[in-house]
mmCIF file of C-alpha atoms in Angstrom:
data_model
loop_
_atom_site.group_PDB
_atom_site.id
_atom_site.type_symbol
_atom_site.label_atom_id
_atom_site.label_comp_id
_atom_site.label_asym_id
_atom_site.label_seq_id
_atom_site.Cartn_x
_atom_site.Cartn_y
_atom_site.Cartn_z
ATOM 1 C CA UNK A 1 -5.348 -16.349 12.693
ATOM 2 C CA UNK A 2 -3.290 -17.385 9.657
ATOM 3 C CA UNK A 3 -5.937 -15.940 7.339
ATOM 4 C CA UNK A 4 -5.836 -12.687 9.280
ATOM 5 C CA UNK A 5 -2.063 -12.661 8.977
ATOM 6 C CA UNK A 6 -2.347 -13.134 5.202
ATOM 7 C CA UNK A 7 -4.830 -10.301 4.819
ATOM 8 C CA UNK A 8 -2.721 -8.111 7.079
ATOM 9 C CA UNK A 9 0.293 -8.687 4.805
ATOM 10 C CA UNK A 10 -1.881 -7.975 1.743
ATOM 11 C CA UNK A 11 -3.171 -4.801 3.334
ATOM 12 C CA UNK A 12 0.330 -3.680 4.291
ATOM 13 C CA UNK A 13 1.551 -4.373 0.760
ATOM 14 C CA UNK A 14 -1.229 -2.403 -0.881
ATOM 15 C CA UNK A 15 -0.833 0.348 1.702
ATOM 16 C CA UNK A 16 2.901 0.518 1.020
ATOM 17 C CA UNK A 17 2.177 1.042 -2.685
ATOM 18 C CA UNK A 18 0.006 4.033 -1.902
ATOM 19 C CA UNK A 19 2.522 5.241 0.647
ATOM 20 C CA UNK A 20 5.379 4.998 -1.856
ATOM 21 C CA UNK A 21 3.225 6.737 -4.452
ATOM 22 C CA UNK A 22 2.320 9.441 -1.939
ATOM 23 C CA UNK A 23 5.993 10.002 -1.171
ATOM 24 C CA UNK A 24 6.621 10.762 -4.850
ATOM 25 C CA UNK A 25 4.138 13.611 -4.633
ATOM 26 C CA UNK A 26 4.663 17.045 -3.140
ATOM 27 C CA UNK A 27 3.624 18.160 0.312
ATOM 28 C CA UNK A 28 1.821 21.197 -1.086
ATOM 29 C CA UNK A 29 -0.578 18.751 -2.732
ATOM 30 C CA UNK A 30 -1.963 18.244 0.760
ATOM 31 C CA UNK A 31 -2.501 22.011 1.103
ATOM 32 C CA UNK A 32 -4.526 22.064 -2.117
ATOM 33 C CA UNK A 33 -6.512 19.086 -0.850
ATOM 34 C CA UNK A 34 -7.069 20.380 2.671
ATOM 35 C CA UNK A 35 -7.970 23.996 1.956
ATOM 36 C CA UNK A 36 -8.991 24.024 -1.716
ATOM 37 C CA UNK A 37 -12.619 23.171 -1.206
ATOM 38 C CA UNK A 38 -13.417 25.143 1.917
ATOM 39 C CA UNK A 39 -15.359 28.347 2.291
ATOM 40 C CA UNK A 40 -13.374 31.401 1.282
ATOM 41 C CA UNK A 41 -11.074 29.424 -1.022
ATOM 42 C CA UNK A 42 -10.638 29.327 -4.778
ATOM 43 C CA UNK A 43 -8.907 26.302 -6.226
ATOM 44 C CA UNK A 44 -8.051 26.186 -9.929
ATOM 45 C CA UNK A 45 -6.731 23.208 -11.835
ATOM 46 C CA UNK A 46 -5.809 23.754 -15.452
ATOM 47 C CA UNK A 47 -5.325 20.779 -17.708
ATOM 48 C CA UNK A 48 -4.675 20.099 -21.376
ATOM 49 C CA UNK A 49 -8.130 21.239 -22.481
ATOM 50 C CA UNK A 50 -7.123 24.810 -21.620
ATOM 51 C CA UNK A 51 -3.358 24.657 -21.718
ATOM 52 C CA UNK A 52 -3.086 22.736 -25.002
ATOM 53 C CA UNK A 53 0.139 23.342 -26.942
ATOM 54 C CA UNK A 54 0.098 27.089 -26.728
ATOM 55 C CA UNK A 55 2.088 27.202 -23.534
ATOM 56 C CA UNK A 56 4.908 25.097 -22.166
ATOM 57 C CA UNK A 57 3.004 24.765 -18.902
ATOM 58 C CA UNK A 58 1.392 21.352 -18.768
ATOM 59 C CA UNK A 59 -0.078 21.531 -15.272
ATOM 60 C CA UNK A 60 -1.241 24.539 -13.328
ATOM 61 C CA UNK A 61 -2.807 24.551 -9.885
ATOM 62 C CA UNK A 62 -3.594 27.593 -7.829
ATOM 63 C CA UNK A 63 -5.197 28.191 -4.472
ATOM 64 C CA UNK A 64 -6.383 31.442 -2.989
ATOM 65 C CA UNK A 65 -7.414 31.565 0.634
ATOM 66 C CA UNK A 66 -9.080 34.954 1.102
ATOM 67 C CA UNK A 67 -8.470 35.195 4.840
ATOM 68 C CA UNK A 68 -5.743 32.815 5.879
ATOM 69 C CA UNK A 69 -5.288 31.852 9.495
ATOM 70 C CA UNK A 70 -2.010 31.270 11.259
ATOM 71 C CA UNK A 71 -2.597 27.547 10.902
ATOM 72 C CA UNK A 72 -3.091 27.657 7.108
ATOM 73 C CA UNK A 73 -0.076 29.936 6.687
ATOM 74 C CA UNK A 74 2.152 27.783 8.863
ATOM 75 C CA UNK A 75 1.129 24.508 7.254
ATOM 76 C CA UNK A 76 1.609 26.008 3.773
ATOM 77 C CA UNK A 77 5.062 27.299 4.639
ATOM 78 C CA UNK A 78 6.044 23.963 6.181
ATOM 79 C CA UNK A 79 4.894 22.153 3.025
ATOM 80 C CA UNK A 80 6.760 24.572 0.768
ATOM 81 C CA UNK A 81 9.856 24.300 2.940
ATOM 82 C CA UNK A 82 9.792 20.537 2.583
ATOM 83 C CA UNK A 83 9.213 20.581 -1.182
ATOM 84 C CA UNK A 84 11.933 23.099 -1.989
ATOM 85 C CA UNK A 85 14.510 21.376 0.199
ATOM 86 C CA UNK A 86 16.780 20.627 -2.769
ATOM 87 C CA UNK A 87 15.411 23.346 -5.009
ATOM 88 C CA UNK A 88 16.267 27.012 -5.592
ATOM 89 C CA UNK A 89 14.738 30.273 -4.470
ATOM 90 C CA UNK A 90 14.001 32.547 -7.393
ATOM 91 C CA UNK A 91 12.468 35.374 -5.415
ATOM 92 C CA UNK A 92 11.842 35.823 -1.738
ATOM 93 C CA UNK A 93 10.605 38.977 -0.062
ATOM 94 C CA UNK A 94 9.753 39.401 3.579
ATOM 95 C CA UNK A 95 7.835 41.957 5.583
ATOM 96 C CA UNK A 96 8.114 42.233 9.362
ATOM 97 C CA UNK A 97 10.054 38.984 9.378
ATOM 98 C CA UNK A 98 7.276 37.137 7.583
ATOM 99 C CA UNK A 99 7.512 35.723 4.086
ATOM 100 C CA UNK A 100 5.336 37.758 1.778
ATOM 101 C CA UNK A 101 6.382 36.539 -1.641
ATOM 102 C CA UNK A 102 8.293 33.485 -2.775
ATOM 103 C CA UNK A 103 8.993 31.953 -6.180
ATOM 104 C CA UNK A 104 10.724 28.596 -6.091
ATOM 105 C CA UNK A 105 12.197 26.261 -8.643
ATOM 106 C CA UNK A 106 12.114 22.647 -7.457
ATOM 107 C CA UNK A 107 14.971 20.259 -7.956
ATOM 108 C CA UNK A 108 14.697 18.986 -11.487
ATOM 109 C CA UNK A 109 14.497 15.241 -11.842
ATOM 110 C CA UNK A 110 16.090 13.659 -14.862
ATOM 111 C CA UNK A 111 13.771 13.545 -17.911
ATOM 112 C CA UNK A 112 11.024 15.237 -15.916
ATOM 113 C CA UNK A 113 9.459 18.634 -16.507
ATOM 114 C CA UNK A 114 10.466 21.568 -14.334
ATOM 115 C CA UNK A 115 8.315 22.372 -11.301
ATOM 116 C CA UNK A 116 7.648 25.720 -9.678
ATOM 117 C CA UNK A 117 5.929 26.853 -6.511
ATOM 118 C CA UNK A 118 4.780 30.454 -6.205
ATOM 119 C CA UNK A 119 3.621 31.813 -2.879
ATOM 120 C CA UNK A 120 2.202 35.129 -1.804
ATOM 121 C CA UNK A 121 0.677 36.131 1.484
ATOM 122 C CA UNK A 122 -0.381 39.750 1.752
ATOM 123 C CA UNK A 123 -3.063 41.165 4.030
ATOM 124 C CA UNK A 124 -4.020 37.614 5.038
ATOM 125 C CA UNK A 125 -4.761 36.716 1.402
ATOM 126 C CA UNK A 126 -2.749 33.609 0.685
ATOM 127 C CA UNK A 127 -1.965 32.551 -2.881
ATOM 128 C CA UNK A 128 -0.256 29.274 -3.658
ATOM 129 C CA UNK A 129 0.519 28.197 -7.220
ATOM 130 C CA UNK A 130 2.080 25.024 -8.542
ATOM 131 C CA UNK A 131 3.295 24.918 -12.123
ATOM 132 C CA UNK A 132 4.823 22.091 -14.090
ATOM 133 C CA UNK A 133 6.244 22.464 -17.565
ATOM 134 C CA UNK A 134 9.171 22.086 -19.899
ATOM 135 C CA UNK A 135 10.806 25.495 -19.548
ATOM 136 C CA UNK A 136 13.599 27.082 -17.486
ATOM 137 C CA UNK A 137 12.973 29.672 -14.742
ATOM 138 C CA UNK A 138 13.936 32.521 -17.112
ATOM 139 C CA UNK A 139 10.795 31.760 -19.065
ATOM 140 C CA UNK A 140 8.481 31.543 -16.084
ATOM 141 C CA UNK A 141 7.105 35.064 -16.366
ATOM 142 C CA UNK A 142 6.727 34.696 -20.107
ATOM 143 C CA UNK A 143 4.810 31.428 -19.679
ATOM 144 C CA UNK A 144 2.544 32.985 -17.063
ATOM 145 C CA UNK A 145 1.796 35.814 -19.507
ATOM 146 C CA UNK A 146 1.036 33.252 -22.175
ATOM 147 C CA UNK A 147 -1.315 31.590 -19.740
ATOM 148 C CA UNK A 148 -3.274 34.806 -19.389
ATOM 149 C CA UNK A 149 -3.354 35.197 -23.170
ATOM 150 C CA UNK A 150 -4.604 31.645 -23.595
ATOM 151 C CA UNK A 151 -8.040 32.620 -22.481
ATOM 152 C CA UNK A 152 -8.419 35.223 -25.200
ATOM 153 C CA UNK A 153 -8.858 32.639 -27.941
ATOM 154 C CA UNK A 154 -10.092 29.652 -26.033
ATOM 155 C CA UNK A 155 -12.648 27.551 -27.907
ATOM 156 C CA UNK A 156 -12.021 29.714 -30.993
ATOM 157 C CA UNK A 157 -13.911 32.437 -29.204
ATOM 158 C CA UNK A 158 -12.447 35.819 -28.383
ATOM 159 C CA UNK A 159 -12.898 36.633 -24.744
ATOM 160 C CA UNK A 160 -12.493 40.163 -23.468
ATOM 161 C CA UNK A 161 -10.018 40.347 -20.626
ATOM 162 C CA UNK B 1 1.146 -73.290 45.304
ATOM 163 C CA UNK B 2 3.417 -74.740 42.548
ATOM 164 C CA UNK B 3 3.555 -73.504 39.029
ATOM 165 C CA UNK B 4 1.397 -76.294 37.587
ATOM 166 C CA UNK B 5 -1.437 -75.637 40.074
ATOM 167 C CA UNK B 6 -1.216 -71.941 39.391
ATOM 168 C CA UNK B 7 -1.548 -72.559 35.626
ATOM 169 C CA UNK B 8 -4.489 -74.902 36.225
ATOM 170 C CA UNK B 9 -6.246 -72.213 38.273
ATOM 171 C CA UNK B 10 -5.535 -69.664 35.525
ATOM 172 C CA UNK B 11 -6.874 -72.091 32.910
ATOM 173 C CA UNK B 12 -10.084 -72.489 34.904
ATOM 174 C CA UNK B 13 -10.434 -68.737 35.115
ATOM 175 C CA UNK B 14 -9.613 -68.486 31.388
ATOM 176 C CA UNK B 15 -12.408 -70.831 30.362
ATOM 177 C CA UNK B 16 -14.800 -69.017 32.629
ATOM 178 C CA UNK B 17 -13.749 -65.794 30.897
ATOM 179 C CA UNK B 18 -12.466 -64.263 34.127
ATOM 180 C CA UNK B 19 -8.769 -63.793 33.264
ATOM 181 C CA UNK B 20 -7.081 -60.448 32.879
ATOM 182 C CA UNK B 21 -4.901 -59.533 29.881
ATOM 183 C CA UNK B 22 -1.751 -60.115 31.937
ATOM 184 C CA UNK B 23 -2.982 -63.543 33.029
ATOM 185 C CA UNK B 24 -3.772 -64.505 29.429
ATOM 186 C CA UNK B 25 -0.298 -63.387 28.381
ATOM 187 C CA UNK B 26 1.119 -65.453 31.250
ATOM 188 C CA UNK B 27 -0.744 -68.505 29.910
ATOM 189 C CA UNK B 28 0.452 -67.958 26.361
ATOM 190 C CA UNK B 29 4.031 -67.520 27.538
ATOM 191 C CA UNK B 30 3.772 -70.642 29.633
ATOM 192 C CA UNK B 31 2.604 -72.795 26.722
ATOM 193 C CA UNK B 32 5.325 -71.439 24.468
ATOM 194 C CA UNK B 33 8.066 -72.948 26.630
ATOM 195 C CA UNK B 34 9.152 -76.571 26.176
ATOM 196 C CA UNK B 35 8.682 -77.881 29.721
ATOM 197 C CA UNK B 36 4.933 -78.526 29.976
ATOM 198 C CA UNK B 37 3.407 -81.356 32.051
ATOM 199 C CA UNK B 38 1.582 -84.013 30.086
ATOM 200 C CA UNK B 39 -1.774 -83.195 31.690
ATOM 201 C CA UNK B 40 -1.527 -79.652 30.259
ATOM 202 C CA UNK B 41 -0.017 -80.601 26.909
ATOM 203 C CA UNK B 42 -3.486 -80.692 25.397
ATOM 204 C CA UNK B 43 -3.755 -76.873 25.690
ATOM 205 C CA UNK B 44 -0.461 -76.131 23.969
ATOM 206 C CA UNK B 45 -1.786 -76.090 20.308
ATOM 207 C CA UNK B 46 -4.598 -73.776 21.320
ATOM 208 C CA UNK B 47 -2.266 -71.217 22.890
ATOM 209 C CA UNK B 48 0.243 -71.666 20.066
ATOM 210 C CA UNK B 49 -2.562 -70.750 17.665
ATOM 211 C CA UNK B 50 -3.469 -67.711 19.789
ATOM 212 C CA UNK B 51 0.188 -66.615 19.756
ATOM 213 C CA UNK B 52 0.288 -66.930 15.977
ATOM 214 C CA UNK B 53 -2.874 -64.877 15.601
ATOM 215 C CA UNK B 54 -1.589 -62.229 17.970
ATOM 216 C CA UNK B 55 1.718 -61.930 16.103
ATOM 217 C CA UNK B 56 -0.251 -61.647 12.819
ATOM 218 C CA UNK B 57 -2.325 -58.858 14.326
ATOM 219 C CA UNK B 58 0.827 -57.156 15.529
ATOM 220 C CA UNK B 59 2.284 -57.233 12.044
ATOM 221 C CA UNK B 60 -0.989 -55.864 10.660
ATOM 222 C CA UNK B 61 -0.872 -53.111 13.258
ATOM 223 C CA UNK B 62 2.733 -52.427 12.347
ATOM 224 C CA UNK B 63 1.756 -52.245 8.632
ATOM 225 C CA UNK B 64 -1.101 -49.939 9.584
ATOM 226 C CA UNK B 65 1.345 -47.913 11.636
ATOM 227 C CA UNK B 66 3.690 -47.669 8.681
ATOM 228 C CA UNK B 67 0.802 -46.723 6.400
ATOM 229 C CA UNK B 68 -0.248 -44.094 8.882
ATOM 230 C CA UNK B 69 3.286 -42.696 8.857
ATOM 231 C CA UNK B 70 3.215 -42.605 5.037
ATOM 232 C CA UNK B 71 -0.206 -40.944 5.140
ATOM 233 C CA UNK B 72 1.024 -38.436 7.705
ATOM 234 C CA UNK B 73 4.089 -37.677 5.589
ATOM 235 C CA UNK B 74 1.920 -37.236 2.483
ATOM 236 C CA UNK B 75 -0.444 -35.015 4.447
ATOM 237 C CA UNK B 76 2.534 -32.970 5.637
ATOM 238 C CA UNK B 77 3.771 -32.626 2.068
ATOM 239 C CA UNK B 78 0.304 -31.662 0.893
ATOM 240 C CA UNK B 79 0.034 -29.126 3.698
ATOM 241 C CA UNK B 80 3.432 -27.709 2.725
ATOM 242 C CA UNK B 81 2.337 -27.534 -0.928
ATOM 243 C CA UNK B 82 -0.877 -25.862 0.151
ATOM 244 C CA UNK B 83 1.090 -23.253 2.119
ATOM 245 C CA UNK B 84 3.304 -22.631 -0.937
ATOM 246 C CA UNK B 85 0.218 -22.326 -3.157
ATOM 247 C CA UNK B 86 -1.337 -19.927 -0.653
ATOM 248 C CA UNK B 87 1.790 -17.777 -0.583
ATOM 249 C CA UNK B 88 2.025 -17.823 -4.380
ATOM 250 C CA UNK B 89 -1.619 -16.770 -4.705
ATOM 251 C CA UNK B 90 -1.069 -14.151 -2.019
ATOM 252 C CA UNK B 91 1.959 -12.918 -3.955
ATOM 253 C CA UNK B 92 -0.019 -12.798 -7.193
ATOM 254 C CA UNK B 93 -2.830 -10.948 -5.419
ATOM 255 C CA UNK B 94 -0.313 -8.514 -3.920
ATOM 256 C CA UNK B 95 1.285 -7.925 -7.354
ATOM 257 C CA UNK B 96 -2.176 -7.363 -8.790
ATOM 258 C CA UNK B 97 -2.960 -4.871 -6.026
ATOM 259 C CA UNK B 98 0.326 -3.051 -6.624
ATOM 260 C CA UNK B 99 -0.362 -2.953 -10.356
ATOM 261 C CA UNK B 100 -3.967 -1.840 -9.775
ATOM 262 C CA UNK B 101 -2.805 0.810 -7.301
ATOM 263 C CA UNK B 102 -0.221 2.252 -9.681
ATOM 264 C CA UNK B 103 -2.673 2.140 -12.610
ATOM 265 C CA UNK B 104 -5.300 3.873 -10.486
ATOM 266 C CA UNK B 105 -2.857 6.582 -9.453
ATOM 267 C CA UNK B 106 -1.776 7.111 -13.060
ATOM 268 C CA UNK B 107 -5.397 7.269 -14.154
ATOM 269 C CA UNK B 108 -6.127 9.804 -11.462
ATOM 270 C CA UNK B 109 -3.282 11.913 -12.767
ATOM 271 C CA UNK B 110 -4.475 11.456 -16.352
ATOM 272 C CA UNK B 111 -7.938 12.449 -15.189
ATOM 273 C CA UNK B 112 -6.478 15.535 -13.585
ATOM 274 C CA UNK B 113 -4.830 16.418 -16.884
ATOM 275 C CA UNK B 114 -8.002 15.864 -18.840
ATOM 276 C CA UNK B 115 -10.358 18.614 -17.584
ATOM 277 C CA UNK B 116 -9.774 22.026 -16.116
ATOM 278 C CA UNK B 117 -11.928 23.086 -13.176
ATOM 279 C CA UNK B 118 -12.349 25.666 -10.499
ATOM 280 C CA UNK B 119 -13.687 25.292 -6.986
ATOM 281 C CA UNK B 120 -15.134 28.412 -5.404
ATOM 282 C CA UNK B 121 -16.102 27.977 -1.756
ATOM 283 C CA UNK B 122 -16.054 24.242 -2.379
ATOM 284 C CA UNK B 123 -18.385 24.396 -5.406
ATOM 285 C CA UNK B 124 -17.041 22.980 -8.612
ATOM 286 C CA UNK B 125 -17.317 24.859 -11.920
ATOM 287 C CA UNK B 126 -16.061 23.650 -15.275
ATOM 288 C CA UNK B 127 -17.205 26.441 -17.560
ATOM 289 C CA UNK B 128 -14.359 28.230 -19.255
ATOM 290 C CA UNK B 129 -15.574 31.713 -18.359
ATOM 291 C CA UNK B 130 -15.402 31.064 -14.619
ATOM 292 C CA UNK B 131 -12.034 29.299 -14.954
ATOM 293 C CA UNK B 132 -10.734 32.190 -17.057
ATOM 294 C CA UNK B 133 -11.696 34.932 -14.630
ATOM 295 C CA UNK B 134 -10.436 32.872 -11.688
ATOM 296 C CA UNK B 135 -7.034 32.273 -13.304
ATOM 297 C CA UNK B 136 -6.559 35.844 -14.465
ATOM 298 C CA UNK B 137 -7.532 37.215 -11.066
ATOM 299 C CA UNK B 138 -5.060 34.839 -9.400
ATOM 300 C CA UNK B 139 -2.209 35.801 -11.733
ATOM 301 C CA UNK B 140 -2.965 39.513 -11.524
ATOM 302 C CA UNK B 141 -3.063 39.234 -7.784
ATOM 303 C CA UNK B 142 0.256 37.416 -7.759
ATOM 304 C CA UNK B 143 1.994 39.950 -9.997
ATOM 305 C CA UNK B 144 0.424 42.992 -8.395
ATOM 306 C CA UNK B 145 3.252 45.205 -7.219
ATOM 307 C CA UNK B 146 5.842 42.502 -7.912
ATOM 308 C CA UNK B 147 6.542 42.950 -11.630
ATOM 309 C CA UNK B 148 9.776 44.785 -11.001
ATOM 310 C CA UNK B 149 10.941 42.320 -8.389
ATOM 311 C CA UNK B 150 10.358 39.473 -10.770
ATOM 312 C CA UNK B 151 12.057 41.125 -13.742
ATOM 313 C CA UNK B 152 15.078 41.999 -11.611
ATOM 314 C CA UNK B 153 15.566 38.337 -10.777
ATOM 315 C CA UNK B 154 15.453 37.042 -14.329
ATOM 316 C CA UNK B 155 19.074 37.858 -15.175
ATOM 317 C CA UNK B 156 20.261 36.310 -11.948
ATOM 318 C CA UNK B 157 18.619 33.005 -12.872
ATOM 319 C CA UNK B 158 20.948 32.286 -15.798
ATOM 320 C CA UNK B 159 23.789 31.370 -13.498
ATOM 321 C CA UNK B 160 22.149 28.216 -12.100
ATOM 322 C CA UNK B 161 19.714 27.236 -14.805
ATOM 323 C CA UNK B 162 22.380 25.913 -17.158
ATOM 324 C CA UNK B 163 23.783 23.597 -14.492
#
């Protein structure tokens, strides 16, 4: 019994570490995890090998769900709502009372890069993007353009867009 | 039956090995007192010797008892130490798990930063051409019809960015 108690405490301790670590993450991470690898989805994760030093974006994640259901839309909106609780809305457009486009700037933590969530849901095609980088919201569009340009010279090879 | 006769009967039983523990104690107590008839005086040294032996045994038992107490106390201390050692090792193991957990999480993040990838219908691709077309399609799709909306917001951002 005592041994069980000891292992239970150990388990709870290790679980709490993961729980605490999970709390530091964003809720939209769960959306990427849940829907990113299913049929009809495209999940992109860009890391340093592509991003390099040519853009101020140091992490890019995007998810496209080609035909989103009410469940995927609702869970995505709930996750976004939670993550932007202390953040700012950059753009928000609605159609028929439903959110169609949303750009959000998350609350900046001290000495941490800025974080952005971009959301679009038009004709059941849901797009969710998470961006992290050292730049202010004014430069967001510029950095996204740079991201497109990145692929032109990747691997010292010119790629036709 | 007077006391002397009673003792004589008990003595007979004693030598036949028929006495109970109480009766033997009664005999020993009897021969310890001073007022013993002459006819029974002969048995006094024998019972005095038995009394001595019994008291020696008692002291040995008491020493054993004391030793047992010391042993029990030592065992208790050892048990306590063992519990402390167990808790310390548990604590070390827990710290190790916490450290391992954090390291693992950091490594996962580092791993995420190391290689770009794209999953299409759950299938993973790492070639740059597929990643490129996927990213550009996503961004084009995002901006489609929203360029003006986005540009119009840029000026409005200045007010809170410098906070």
